[in-house]
Amino acid sequence: MTAHRIIPSADISSARATVTNWENQLRNIIDGYKSYTSISHAVQKDAVQNGWDARTDKRHGKGWSMEFELIKSKSGNSYLTITDTGTTGLTGRVLTAAELLADLPAEERWGRFENVAFTKNQEEEAIGARGRGKFIFVGASKDKTILYDTVKADGSYRFGFRTIVLTDSPVNSFDDDAGRDKLVQYVKKDFAPIDRTGTRIIIVNPVDELVGAITSGEFLRYLEETWWEIILRYDANICVTNSGDKKTVKIPHDFKLPDSDTSSIKVWKKDNIDITFGGATHRIKHLHFACNLRNEVAEDIRGVAIQRSGMKVCAINIPYVPRNFANSFYGYVSFDRDLDFVMQKQEGIEHYSFEFRKGVALAVKRKLE
């Protein structure tokens, strides 16, 4: 006999809603990220993955760019703006509650961005697929507030905001001239509405940690260490601007991966490595390891970076590396399209881990070891 819900629908519809403490909810989300990394690192990772997922040229990434700009206004407020170009913008409508009951199709980017846990179709290929990332931006704001505006391909403009109050996370949006006027009302003359296709996220009064990371240059390094692959393969243009000083993100100078051995670097390189799991064959597309025989390498590039869709998710240590070279060993593995998609399903919700204890992720780890 098939199990069924024992509480009648009528009783459920007349029941009281559960009140959520949104400040605690936000704190829990931020703590989830902090178990792996810093707020600053998580901000850049979620921002670029969102923008890269929305690029219009999926094959080559032509015309895509992202700029992080720290703005300190005369009004006393400060902002971190995150602006992408060469993207679709936040397409779609402002959705009703009833429409949110269904999986949101790819074009409903606005609805996905504004709402919680209405995730992408599991058959889609994207780096970000859980819908939590927007809250790292909220958590990076002293005011727990973000603004965002977008221009779509048809030239239409929309402005919105999200904030946190004790028992709610309200959002609102305004279209075209009403949206432009509302942005100016909020930020005065600190900056203008965007005027070209793309999306901008504005973190209001970013936390000291984030400001410090940008000022010190650490933020630039986070981007280099996380996104070197799309810079290498697609010439992706990412930059960080602070007080008018713009710096372009490059491949880390110390992440040197020669194709063959040199006098100071031992190299292991192999392509198209098959893995069989659950009756299916998957493929590691590239394996490229190196060991610096003379010096230790920076801590953030040690180990083997597990790449997915051009993004470093995490790094693992290889047990057969001699202890005296453990701090000198680095490299990466990347997957073909099929394995990339399968690995996504075992990726942690913060995009900093995989479930290596089971499934195809375990098979990958065993192959590397």
CSV table of N, CA and C in Angstrom, one decimal, residues 2 7 47 61 64 72 77 81 97 120 127 129 167 169 179 189 201 206 219 234 251 255 267 303 306 317 325 354 364:
chain,number,residue,atom,x,y,z
A,2,THR,N,0.5,2.2,-0.8
A,2,THR,CA,1.3,3.5,-0.9
A,2,THR,C,1.1,4.4,0.3
A,7,ILE,N,-2.1,14.3,7.4
A,7,ILE,CA,-2.8,15.5,7.7
A,7,ILE,C,-3.5,16.1,6.5
A,47,ALA,N,30.3,35.5,-6.6
A,47,ALA,CA,30.1,36.5,-7.6
A,47,ALA,C,30.5,36.1,-9.0
A,61,GLY,N,33.3,32.5,-24.2
A,61,GLY,CA,33.3,33.6,-23.2
A,61,GLY,C,33.7,34.9,-23.7
A,64,TRP,N,33.0,38.8,-22.2
A,64,TRP,CA,32.6,38.7,-20.8
A,64,TRP,C,33.6,39.4,-19.9
A,72,LYS,N,34.0,54.6,-1.7
A,72,LYS,CA,33.8,55.2,-0.4
A,72,LYS,C,33.2,56.6,-0.7
A,77,ASN,N,28.7,56.5,3.5
A,77,ASN,CA,28.5,55.1,3.2
A,77,ASN,C,29.6,54.6,2.3
A,81,THR,N,30.7,47.3,-5.4
A,81,THR,CA,29.9,47.0,-6.5
A,81,THR,C,30.5,45.9,-7.3
A,97,ALA,N,4.0,33.8,-5.9
A,97,ALA,CA,4.3,32.6,-5.0
A,97,ALA,C,3.9,31.3,-5.7
A,120,LYS,N,17.8,25.5,-9.4
A,120,LYS,CA,17.9,25.3,-10.9
A,120,LYS,C,17.5,23.9,-11.2
A,127,ILE,N,27.7,26.4,-12.7
A,127,ILE,CA,28.6,26.3,-11.5
A,127,ILE,C,27.9,26.4,-10.3
A,129,ALA,N,24.4,26.2,-8.2
A,129,ALA,CA,23.2,25.5,-8.4
A,129,ALA,C,22.3,25.4,-7.2
A,167,THR,N,12.4,38.8,11.4
A,167,THR,CA,11.7,37.6,11.0
A,167,THR,C,11.4,37.6,9.5
A,169,SER,N,13.1,38.4,5.2
A,169,SER,CA,14.2,38.9,4.3
A,169,SER,C,13.5,39.5,3.1
A,179,GLY,N,12.7,52.4,-11.5
A,179,GLY,CA,13.8,51.7,-10.9
A,179,GLY,C,15.1,52.7,-10.8
A,189,LYS,N,24.2,60.6,-5.3
A,189,LYS,CA,25.1,60.7,-6.5
A,189,LYS,C,26.3,59.8,-6.4
A,201,ILE,N,25.6,43.9,-8.6
A,201,ILE,CA,25.2,43.7,-7.2
A,201,ILE,C,26.0,44.7,-6.4
A,206,PRO,N,30.2,47.4,3.2
A,206,PRO,CA,30.8,46.1,3.3
A,206,PRO,C,31.6,46.0,4.7
A,219,PHE,N,42.3,40.1,-1.8
A,219,PHE,CA,41.1,39.8,-2.6
A,219,PHE,C,41.5,39.4,-4.0
A,234,TYR,N,40.0,31.1,-21.5
A,234,TYR,CA,39.0,32.0,-22.1
A,234,TYR,C,39.5,33.5,-22.1
A,251,ILE,N,46.8,35.0,-13.8
A,251,ILE,CA,47.2,33.7,-13.3
A,251,ILE,C,48.3,33.8,-12.3
A,255,PHE,N,52.0,29.8,-9.7
A,255,PHE,CA,51.3,28.6,-10.1
A,255,PHE,C,51.9,28.2,-11.4
A,267,VAL,N,57.5,17.3,-13.0
A,267,VAL,CA,56.1,17.4,-13.6
A,267,VAL,C,55.5,16.0,-13.9
A,303,GLY,N,48.7,21.2,-2.8
A,303,GLY,CA,47.8,20.1,-3.1
A,303,GLY,C,47.3,20.1,-4.5
A,306,ILE,N,40.9,20.6,-7.3
A,306,ILE,CA,39.8,20.0,-8.0
A,306,ILE,C,39.0,21.0,-8.7
A,317,ASN,N,45.1,16.6,-0.7
A,317,ASN,CA,46.5,16.1,-0.6
A,317,ASN,C,46.7,14.7,-1.2
A,325,PHE,N,58.4,17.0,0.6
A,325,PHE,CA,57.9,17.7,-0.5
A,325,PHE,C,56.4,18.1,-0.4
A,354,PHE,N,33.7,18.4,-1.9
A,354,PHE,CA,33.0,17.3,-2.5
A,354,PHE,C,32.7,16.2,-1.4
A,364,VAL,N,37.0,9.2,-8.2
A,364,VAL,CA,38.0,10.2,-8.6
A,364,VAL,C,39.2,10.3,-7.6
